[in-house]
CSV table of C-alpha atoms and ligand atoms in Angstrom, one decimal:
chain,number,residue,atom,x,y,z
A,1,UNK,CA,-13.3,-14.2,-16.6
A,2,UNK,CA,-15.7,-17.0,-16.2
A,3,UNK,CA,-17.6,-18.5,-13.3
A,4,UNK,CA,-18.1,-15.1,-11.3
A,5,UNK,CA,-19.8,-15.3,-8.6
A,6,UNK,CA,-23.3,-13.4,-8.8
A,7,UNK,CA,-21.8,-11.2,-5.7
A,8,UNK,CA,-18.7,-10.5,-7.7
A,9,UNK,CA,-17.9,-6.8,-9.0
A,10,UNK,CA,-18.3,-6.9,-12.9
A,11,UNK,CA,-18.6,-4.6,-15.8
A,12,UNK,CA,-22.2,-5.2,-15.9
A,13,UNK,CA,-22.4,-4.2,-11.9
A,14,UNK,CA,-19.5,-1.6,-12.1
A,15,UNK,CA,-20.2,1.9,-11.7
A,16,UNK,CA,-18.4,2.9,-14.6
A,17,UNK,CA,-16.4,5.7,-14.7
A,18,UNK,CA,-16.0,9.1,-14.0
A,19,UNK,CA,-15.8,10.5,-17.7
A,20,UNK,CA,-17.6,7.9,-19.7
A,21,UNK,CA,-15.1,6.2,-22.2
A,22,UNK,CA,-15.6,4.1,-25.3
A,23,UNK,CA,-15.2,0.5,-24.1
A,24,UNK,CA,-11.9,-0.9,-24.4
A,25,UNK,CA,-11.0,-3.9,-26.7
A,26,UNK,CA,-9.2,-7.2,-25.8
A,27,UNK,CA,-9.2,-6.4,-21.9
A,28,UNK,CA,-11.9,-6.1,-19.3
A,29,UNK,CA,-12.6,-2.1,-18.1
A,30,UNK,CA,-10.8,-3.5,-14.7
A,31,UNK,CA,-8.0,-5.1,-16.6
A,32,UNK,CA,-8.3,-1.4,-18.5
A,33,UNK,CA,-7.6,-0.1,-15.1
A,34,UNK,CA,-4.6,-2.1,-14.1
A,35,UNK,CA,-2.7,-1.2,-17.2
A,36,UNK,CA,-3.5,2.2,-16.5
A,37,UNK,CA,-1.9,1.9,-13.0
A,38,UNK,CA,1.3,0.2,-14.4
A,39,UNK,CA,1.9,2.9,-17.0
A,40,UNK,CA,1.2,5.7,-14.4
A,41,UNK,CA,4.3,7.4,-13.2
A,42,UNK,CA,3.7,7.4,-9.3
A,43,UNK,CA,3.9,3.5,-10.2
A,44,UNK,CA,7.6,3.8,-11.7
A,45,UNK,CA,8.4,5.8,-9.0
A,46,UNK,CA,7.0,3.3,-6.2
A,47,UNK,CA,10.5,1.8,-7.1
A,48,UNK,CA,12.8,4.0,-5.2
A,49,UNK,CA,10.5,4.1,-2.0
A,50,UNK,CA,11.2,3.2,1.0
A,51,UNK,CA,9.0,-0.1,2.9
A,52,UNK,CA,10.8,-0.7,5.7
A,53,UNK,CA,14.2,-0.3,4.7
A,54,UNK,CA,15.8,2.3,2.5
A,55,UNK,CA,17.0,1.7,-0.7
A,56,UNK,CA,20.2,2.0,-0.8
A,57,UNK,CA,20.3,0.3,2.7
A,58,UNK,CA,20.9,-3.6,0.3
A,59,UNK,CA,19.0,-4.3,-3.3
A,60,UNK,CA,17.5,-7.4,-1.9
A,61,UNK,CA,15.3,-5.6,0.1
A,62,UNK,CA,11.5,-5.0,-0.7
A,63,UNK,CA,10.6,-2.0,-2.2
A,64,UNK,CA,6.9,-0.1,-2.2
A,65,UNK,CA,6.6,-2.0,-5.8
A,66,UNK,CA,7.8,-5.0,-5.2
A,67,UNK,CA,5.8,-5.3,-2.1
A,68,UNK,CA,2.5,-3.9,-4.7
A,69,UNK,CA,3.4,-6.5,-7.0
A,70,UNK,CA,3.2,-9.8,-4.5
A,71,UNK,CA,0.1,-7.9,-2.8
A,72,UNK,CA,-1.2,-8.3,-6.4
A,73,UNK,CA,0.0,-12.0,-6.5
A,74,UNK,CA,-1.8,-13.0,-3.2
A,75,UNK,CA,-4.9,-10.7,-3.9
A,76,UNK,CA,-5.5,-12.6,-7.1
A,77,UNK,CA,-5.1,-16.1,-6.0
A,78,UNK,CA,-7.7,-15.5,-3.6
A,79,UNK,CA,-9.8,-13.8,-5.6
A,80,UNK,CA,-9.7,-16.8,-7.9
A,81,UNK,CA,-10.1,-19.2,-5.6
A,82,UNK,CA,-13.7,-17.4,-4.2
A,83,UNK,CA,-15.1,-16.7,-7.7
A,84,UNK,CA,-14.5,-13.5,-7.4
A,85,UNK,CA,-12.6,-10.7,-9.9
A,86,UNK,CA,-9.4,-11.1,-10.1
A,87,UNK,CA,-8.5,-7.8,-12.5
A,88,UNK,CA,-10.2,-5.6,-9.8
A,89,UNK,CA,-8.4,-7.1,-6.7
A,90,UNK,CA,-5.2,-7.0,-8.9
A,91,UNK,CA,-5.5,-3.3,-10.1
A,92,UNK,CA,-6.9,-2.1,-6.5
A,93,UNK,CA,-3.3,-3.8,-5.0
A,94,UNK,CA,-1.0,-2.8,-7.4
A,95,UNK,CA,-2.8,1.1,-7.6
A,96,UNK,CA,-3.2,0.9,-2.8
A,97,UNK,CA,0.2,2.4,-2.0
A,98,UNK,CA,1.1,5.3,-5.0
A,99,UNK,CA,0.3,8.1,-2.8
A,100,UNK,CA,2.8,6.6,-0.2
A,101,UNK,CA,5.6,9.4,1.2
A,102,UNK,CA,9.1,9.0,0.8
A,103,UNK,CA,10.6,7.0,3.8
A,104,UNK,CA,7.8,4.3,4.8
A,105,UNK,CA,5.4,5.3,7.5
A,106,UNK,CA,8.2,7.8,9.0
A,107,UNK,CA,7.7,10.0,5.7
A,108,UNK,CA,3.8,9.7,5.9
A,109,UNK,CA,3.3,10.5,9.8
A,110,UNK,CA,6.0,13.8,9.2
A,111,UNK,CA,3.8,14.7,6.5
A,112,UNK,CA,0.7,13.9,8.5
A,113,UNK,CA,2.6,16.2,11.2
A,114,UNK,CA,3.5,19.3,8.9
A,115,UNK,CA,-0.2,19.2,7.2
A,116,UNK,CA,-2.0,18.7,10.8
A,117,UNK,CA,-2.8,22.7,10.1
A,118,UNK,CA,-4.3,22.2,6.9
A,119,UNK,CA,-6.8,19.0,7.0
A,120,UNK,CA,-3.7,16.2,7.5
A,121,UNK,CA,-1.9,14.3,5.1
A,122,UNK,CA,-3.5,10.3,5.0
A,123,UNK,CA,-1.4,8.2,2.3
A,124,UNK,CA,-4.5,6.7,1.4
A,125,UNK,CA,-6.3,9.4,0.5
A,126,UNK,CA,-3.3,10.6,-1.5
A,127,UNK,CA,-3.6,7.2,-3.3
A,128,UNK,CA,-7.2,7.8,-4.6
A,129,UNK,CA,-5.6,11.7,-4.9
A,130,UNK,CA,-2.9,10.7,-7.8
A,131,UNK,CA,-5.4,8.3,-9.6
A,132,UNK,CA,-8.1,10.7,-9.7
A,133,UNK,CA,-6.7,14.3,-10.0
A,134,UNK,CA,-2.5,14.1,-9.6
A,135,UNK,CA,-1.7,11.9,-12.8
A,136,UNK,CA,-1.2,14.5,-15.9
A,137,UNK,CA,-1.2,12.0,-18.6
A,138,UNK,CA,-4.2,11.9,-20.7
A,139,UNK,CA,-6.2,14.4,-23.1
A,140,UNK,CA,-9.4,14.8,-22.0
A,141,UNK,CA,-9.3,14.3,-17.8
A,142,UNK,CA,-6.9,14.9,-15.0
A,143,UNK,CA,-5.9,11.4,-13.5
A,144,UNK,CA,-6.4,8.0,-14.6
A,145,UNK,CA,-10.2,7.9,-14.6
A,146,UNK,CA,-10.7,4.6,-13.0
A,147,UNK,CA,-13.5,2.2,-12.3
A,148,UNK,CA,-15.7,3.2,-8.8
A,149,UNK,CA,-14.6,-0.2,-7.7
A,150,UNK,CA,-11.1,0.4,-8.2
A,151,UNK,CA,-11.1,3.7,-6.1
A,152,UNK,CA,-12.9,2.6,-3.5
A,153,UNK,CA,-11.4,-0.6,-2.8
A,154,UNK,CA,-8.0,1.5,-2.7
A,155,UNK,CA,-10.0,3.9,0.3
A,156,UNK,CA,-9.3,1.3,3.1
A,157,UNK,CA,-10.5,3.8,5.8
A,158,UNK,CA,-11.5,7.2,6.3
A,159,UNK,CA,-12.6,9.9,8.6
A,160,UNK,CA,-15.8,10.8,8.3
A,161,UNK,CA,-14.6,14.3,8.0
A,162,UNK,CA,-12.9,13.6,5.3
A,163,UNK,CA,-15.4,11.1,3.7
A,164,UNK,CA,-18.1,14.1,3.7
A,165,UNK,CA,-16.2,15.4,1.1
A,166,UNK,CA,-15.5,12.6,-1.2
A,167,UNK,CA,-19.2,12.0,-2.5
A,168,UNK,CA,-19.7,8.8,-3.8
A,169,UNK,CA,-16.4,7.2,-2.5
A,170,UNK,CA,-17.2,8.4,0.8
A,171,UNK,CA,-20.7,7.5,1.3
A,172,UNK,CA,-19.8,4.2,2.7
A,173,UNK,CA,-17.9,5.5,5.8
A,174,UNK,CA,-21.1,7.6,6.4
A,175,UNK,CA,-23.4,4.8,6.1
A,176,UNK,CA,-21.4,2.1,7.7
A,177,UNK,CA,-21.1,-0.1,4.4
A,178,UNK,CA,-18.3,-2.3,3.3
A,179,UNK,CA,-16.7,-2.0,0.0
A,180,UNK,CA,-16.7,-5.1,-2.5
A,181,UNK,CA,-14.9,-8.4,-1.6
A,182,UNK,CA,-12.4,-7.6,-3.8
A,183,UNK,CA,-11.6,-3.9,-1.9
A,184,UNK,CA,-11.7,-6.7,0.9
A,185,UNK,CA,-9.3,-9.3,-0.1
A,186,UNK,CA,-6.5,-6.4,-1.4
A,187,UNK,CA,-6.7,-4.9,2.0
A,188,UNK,CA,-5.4,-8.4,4.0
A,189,UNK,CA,-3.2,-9.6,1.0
A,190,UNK,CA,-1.3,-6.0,1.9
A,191,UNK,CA,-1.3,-7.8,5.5
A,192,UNK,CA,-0.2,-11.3,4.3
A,193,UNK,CA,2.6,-9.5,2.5
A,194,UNK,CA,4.2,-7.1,4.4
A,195,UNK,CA,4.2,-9.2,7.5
A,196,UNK,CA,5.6,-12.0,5.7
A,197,UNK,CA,8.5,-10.2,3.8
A,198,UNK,CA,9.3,-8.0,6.6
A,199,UNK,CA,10.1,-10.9,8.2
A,200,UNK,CA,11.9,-12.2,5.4
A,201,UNK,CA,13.5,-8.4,5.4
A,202,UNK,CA,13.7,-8.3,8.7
A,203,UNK,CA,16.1,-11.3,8.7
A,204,UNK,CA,18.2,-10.4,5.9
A,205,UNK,CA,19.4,-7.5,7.4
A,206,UNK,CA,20.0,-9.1,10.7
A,207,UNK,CA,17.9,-6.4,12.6
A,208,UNK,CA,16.1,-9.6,13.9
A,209,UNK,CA,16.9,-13.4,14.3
A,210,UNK,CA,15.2,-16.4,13.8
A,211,UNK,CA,16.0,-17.7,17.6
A,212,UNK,CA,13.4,-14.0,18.5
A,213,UNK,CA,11.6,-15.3,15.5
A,214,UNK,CA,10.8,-18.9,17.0
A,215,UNK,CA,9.0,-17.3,20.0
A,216,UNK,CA,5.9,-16.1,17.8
A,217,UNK,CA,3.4,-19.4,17.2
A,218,UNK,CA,3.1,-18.9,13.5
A,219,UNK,CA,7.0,-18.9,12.4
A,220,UNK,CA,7.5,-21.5,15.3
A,221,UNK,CA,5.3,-24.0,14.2
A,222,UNK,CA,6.5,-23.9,10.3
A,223,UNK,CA,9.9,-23.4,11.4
A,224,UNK,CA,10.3,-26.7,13.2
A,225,UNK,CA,8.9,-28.4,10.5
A,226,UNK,CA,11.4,-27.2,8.3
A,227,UNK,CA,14.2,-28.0,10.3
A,228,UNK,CA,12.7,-31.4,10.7
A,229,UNK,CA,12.2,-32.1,7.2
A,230,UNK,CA,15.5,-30.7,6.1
A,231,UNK,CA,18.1,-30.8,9.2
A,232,UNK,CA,21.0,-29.5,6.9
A,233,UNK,CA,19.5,-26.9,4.9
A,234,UNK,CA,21.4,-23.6,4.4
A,235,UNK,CA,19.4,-20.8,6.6
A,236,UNK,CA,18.1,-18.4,3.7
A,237,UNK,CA,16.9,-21.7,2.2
A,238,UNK,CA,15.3,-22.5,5.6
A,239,UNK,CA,14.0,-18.6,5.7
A,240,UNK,CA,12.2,-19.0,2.8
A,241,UNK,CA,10.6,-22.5,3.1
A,242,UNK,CA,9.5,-21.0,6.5
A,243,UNK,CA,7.7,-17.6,5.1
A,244,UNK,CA,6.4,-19.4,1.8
A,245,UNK,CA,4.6,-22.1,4.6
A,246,UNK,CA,3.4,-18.9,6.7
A,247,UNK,CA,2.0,-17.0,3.6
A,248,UNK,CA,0.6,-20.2,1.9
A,249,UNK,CA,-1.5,-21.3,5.3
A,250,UNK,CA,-2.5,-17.8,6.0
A,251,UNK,CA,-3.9,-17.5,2.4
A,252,UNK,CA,-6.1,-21.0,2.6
A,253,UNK,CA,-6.7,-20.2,6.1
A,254,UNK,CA,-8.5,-16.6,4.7
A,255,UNK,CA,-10.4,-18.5,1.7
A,256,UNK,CA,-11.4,-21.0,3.7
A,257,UNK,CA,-12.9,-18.8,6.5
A,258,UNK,CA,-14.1,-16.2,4.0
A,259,UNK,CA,-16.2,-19.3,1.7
A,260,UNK,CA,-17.8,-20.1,5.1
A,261,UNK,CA,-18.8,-16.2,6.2
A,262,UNK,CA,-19.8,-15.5,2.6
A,263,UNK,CA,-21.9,-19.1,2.7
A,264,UNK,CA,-23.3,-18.1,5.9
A,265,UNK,CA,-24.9,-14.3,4.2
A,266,UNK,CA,-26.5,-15.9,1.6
A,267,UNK,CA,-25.5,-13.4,-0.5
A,268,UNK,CA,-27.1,-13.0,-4.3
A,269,UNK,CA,-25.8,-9.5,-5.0
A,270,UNK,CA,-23.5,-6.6,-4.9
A,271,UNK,CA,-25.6,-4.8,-2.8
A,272,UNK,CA,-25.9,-7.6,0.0
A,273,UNK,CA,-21.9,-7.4,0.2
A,274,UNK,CA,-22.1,-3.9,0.8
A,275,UNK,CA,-25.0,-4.0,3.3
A,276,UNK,CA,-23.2,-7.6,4.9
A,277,UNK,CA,-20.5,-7.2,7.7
A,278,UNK,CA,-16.6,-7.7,6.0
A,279,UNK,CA,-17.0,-11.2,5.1
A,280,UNK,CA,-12.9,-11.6,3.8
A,281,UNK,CA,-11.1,-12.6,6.9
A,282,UNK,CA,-9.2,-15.0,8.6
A,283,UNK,CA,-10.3,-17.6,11.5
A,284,UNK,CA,-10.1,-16.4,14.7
A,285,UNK,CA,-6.8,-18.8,15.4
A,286,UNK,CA,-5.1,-17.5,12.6
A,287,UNK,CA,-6.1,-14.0,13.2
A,288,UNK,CA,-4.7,-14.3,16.7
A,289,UNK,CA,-1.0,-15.8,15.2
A,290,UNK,CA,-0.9,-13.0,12.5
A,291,UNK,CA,-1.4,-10.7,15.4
A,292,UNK,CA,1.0,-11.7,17.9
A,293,UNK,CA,3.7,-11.9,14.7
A,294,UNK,CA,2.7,-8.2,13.8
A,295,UNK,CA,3.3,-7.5,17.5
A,296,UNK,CA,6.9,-8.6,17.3
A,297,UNK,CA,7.7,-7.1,14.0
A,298,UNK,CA,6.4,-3.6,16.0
A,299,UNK,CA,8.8,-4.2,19.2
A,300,UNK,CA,11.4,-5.5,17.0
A,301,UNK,CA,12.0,-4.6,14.1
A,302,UNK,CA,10.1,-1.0,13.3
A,303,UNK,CA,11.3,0.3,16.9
A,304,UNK,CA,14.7,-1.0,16.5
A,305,UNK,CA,17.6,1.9,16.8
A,306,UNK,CA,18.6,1.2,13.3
A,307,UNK,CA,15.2,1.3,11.8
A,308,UNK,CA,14.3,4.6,14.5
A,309,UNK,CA,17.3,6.4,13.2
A,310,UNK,CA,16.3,6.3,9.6
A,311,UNK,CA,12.9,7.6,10.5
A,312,UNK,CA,14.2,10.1,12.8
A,313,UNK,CA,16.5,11.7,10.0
A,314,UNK,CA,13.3,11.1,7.0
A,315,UNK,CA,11.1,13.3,9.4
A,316,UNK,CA,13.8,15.7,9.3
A,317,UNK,CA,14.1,16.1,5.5
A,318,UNK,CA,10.3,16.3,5.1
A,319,UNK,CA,10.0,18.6,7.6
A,320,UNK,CA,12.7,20.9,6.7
A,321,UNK,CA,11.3,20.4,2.9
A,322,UNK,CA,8.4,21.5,3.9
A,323,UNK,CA,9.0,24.4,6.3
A,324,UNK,CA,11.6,25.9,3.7
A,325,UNK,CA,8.5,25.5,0.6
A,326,UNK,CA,5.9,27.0,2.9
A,327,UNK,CA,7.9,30.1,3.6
A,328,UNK,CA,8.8,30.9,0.3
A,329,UNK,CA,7.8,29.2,-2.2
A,330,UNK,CA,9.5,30.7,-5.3
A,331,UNK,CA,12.2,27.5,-4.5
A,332,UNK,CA,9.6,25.0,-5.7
A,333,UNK,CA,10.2,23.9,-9.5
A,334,UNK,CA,7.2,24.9,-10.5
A,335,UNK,CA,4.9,28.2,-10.3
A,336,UNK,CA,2.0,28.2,-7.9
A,337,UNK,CA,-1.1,31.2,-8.4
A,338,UNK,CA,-0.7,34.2,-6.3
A,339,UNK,CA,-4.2,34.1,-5.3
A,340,UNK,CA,-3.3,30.3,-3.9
A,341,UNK,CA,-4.9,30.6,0.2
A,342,UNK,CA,-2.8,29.3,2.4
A,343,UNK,CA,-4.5,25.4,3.1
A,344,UNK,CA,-4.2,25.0,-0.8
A,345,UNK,CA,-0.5,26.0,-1.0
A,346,UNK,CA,0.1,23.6,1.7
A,347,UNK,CA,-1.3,20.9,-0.3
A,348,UNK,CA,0.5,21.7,-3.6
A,349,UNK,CA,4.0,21.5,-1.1
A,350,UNK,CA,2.6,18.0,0.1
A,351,UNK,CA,1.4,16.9,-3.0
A,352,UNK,CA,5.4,17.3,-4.5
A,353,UNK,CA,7.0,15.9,-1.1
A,354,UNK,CA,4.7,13.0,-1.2
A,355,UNK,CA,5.5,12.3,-5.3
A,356,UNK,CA,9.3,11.8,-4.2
A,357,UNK,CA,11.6,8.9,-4.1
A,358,UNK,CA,13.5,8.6,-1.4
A,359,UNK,CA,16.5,9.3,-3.1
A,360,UNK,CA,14.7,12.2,-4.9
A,361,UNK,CA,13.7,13.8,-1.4
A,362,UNK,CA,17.5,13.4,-0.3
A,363,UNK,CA,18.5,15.0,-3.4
A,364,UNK,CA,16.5,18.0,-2.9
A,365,UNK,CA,17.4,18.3,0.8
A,366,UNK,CA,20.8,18.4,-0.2
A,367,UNK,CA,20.3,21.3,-2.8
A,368,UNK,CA,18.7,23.1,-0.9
A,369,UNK,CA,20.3,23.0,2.9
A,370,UNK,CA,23.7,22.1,1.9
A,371,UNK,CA,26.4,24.5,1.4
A,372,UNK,CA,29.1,22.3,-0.1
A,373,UNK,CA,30.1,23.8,-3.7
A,374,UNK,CA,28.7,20.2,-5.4
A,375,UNK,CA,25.4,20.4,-3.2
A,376,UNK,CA,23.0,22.9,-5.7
B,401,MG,MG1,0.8,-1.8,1.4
């Protein structure tokens, strides 16, 4: 990586590691750290989870890895474009959503629900969770052993609660301090993507329209265009030539406005990111567009019936998973302590709902509540 900026993470900034490791060879340590994340297994298993839609619902449809990998796309190109690392902002994008639930943000708030009792269940914690402890995969430490920039650029937020407790990683929340521009940047390429291919989604499964679609500024405007330049193209080929134009002018819209606000700080350091307000960030016009459009994906797509039914029956099988491995827990596929207290039980039970695959999680409902002879 050449022409970093002097405000950019590097190794010779980093914070290292947790266990201290023999340098690796060929790679950067944050290059290191996304290969890590891509051989992990709550990355293979980001595959069979739900974004929006389930699964087996259609195989076009984005999944929590596919959506990683083009948050990983848009993080790097602007990360390129600002001089800034593009191996960290990759390996913080593609590492953000492994402690994601089964089932979306339906699996994560039932969690959330059945933990509320025992400190809550936050998928972004769980995230930091699997690379630092949950990962069982190499001799000499639990987890993957990341970079400090890595981990905290996956901690988008936090309660301060919560952040008490996580040393280091936490200490920003406490001290009101903003992670590195590359922690930054993965946070609104996750934007950028998920609004953008849940529109694309969104569309594709004919939960929404592009007629709805042409009442929100930012698909209107590149939609007419389209349609202008190309009066008799097919309408997945005008789909995509709309969402590629929405992604591509909300990405130079957020490295334009972020090469101003980081001109602006004068910033020489690290240290003056941290201490600066969060300088990655579109203009205040294009901020308003991808709001309005995230308005309309809210009322239309996540709160349509279709959509609500598959939640409604998710938060059933999480909950009923773990009701059934609270009370007796000599069904879970693995031994727990005796001594285990309660609060720590709970989190073992969470920590195996929240590994599953949707399909996984169905599975295991099925074995377990169904009393058809082909059900255990
Ligand atoms: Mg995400």
């Amino acid at each position: 990586m050449t022409d970093l900026a002097s405000y950019a993470v590097s190794e010779a900034n980093s914070r290292g590691r947790r266990f201290s490791e023999v340098p690796p060879q060929g790679r950067s340590e944050f290059q290191r750290d996304r290969d890590r994340i891509i051989h992990s297994g709550a990355f293979r298993r980001l595959e069979y989870k739900t974004q929006v839609f389930v699964n087996h619902e259609g195989d076009l449809f984005r999944t929590r890895l596919t959506h990683s990998i083009e948050v990983a796309q848009i993080a790097r190109s602007i990360a390129r474009s600002l001089h800034l690392n593009e191996d960290l902002a990759e390996a913080i994008s593609l590492a953000h959503d492994l402690g994601h639930t089964p089932f979306g943000h339906a699996g994560q708030e039932a969690l959330n629900d059945c933990m509320k009792a025992y400190g809550g269940f936050e998928h972004n914690l769980q995230s930091v969770r699997v690379v630092d402890v949950l990962e069982e995969r190499y001799a000499t430490f639990d987890g993957l052993n990341l970079c400090f920039e890595t981990r905290e650029g996956m901690l988008k937020h936090c309660r301060p609660e919560q952040a008490a407790l996580l040393g280091e990683l936490g200490e920003r929340f406490l001290k009101n301090r903003r992670p590195s521009l590359e922690g930054q940047i993965a946070n609104l390429a996750d934007e950028i993507a998920y609004n953008n291919h849940d529109v694309d989604d969104g569309l594709r499964s004919g939960l929404i329209t592009l007629e709805q679609l042409a009442a929100v500024p930012l698909v209107a405007e590149h939609l007419h265009q389209v349609r202008e330049a190309y009066p008799d193209l097919p309408e997945r080929r005008v789909v995509h030539e709309t969402v590629r134009r929405m992604i591509n002018t909300l990405v130079t819209d957020l490295i334009r406005q972020s090469a101003l606000n980081i001109a602006a700080q004068n910033l020489s350091s690290l240290d003056d990111v941290r201490n600066a307000p969060a300088l990655i960030a579109f203009s205040a016009e294009l901020n308003k567009q991808q709001r309005e459009l995230k308005k309309f994906l809210h009322s239309h797509l996540y709160r349509h019936y279709r959509v609500m039914r598959m939640s409604a029956k998710a938060q059933r099988i999480i909950g009923d998973l773990f009701g059934v491995f609270m009370e007796d827990r000599r069904l879970l596929p693995f031994k727990t302590p005796d001594t285990l207290a309660e609060a720590d039980r709970a989190r073992v039970v969470a920590d195996y709902i929240a590994g599953m695959t949707d399909r996984y999680a169905i599975r295991e409902h099925k074995r377990i509540f169904a009393v058809e002879e082909d059900a255990f």
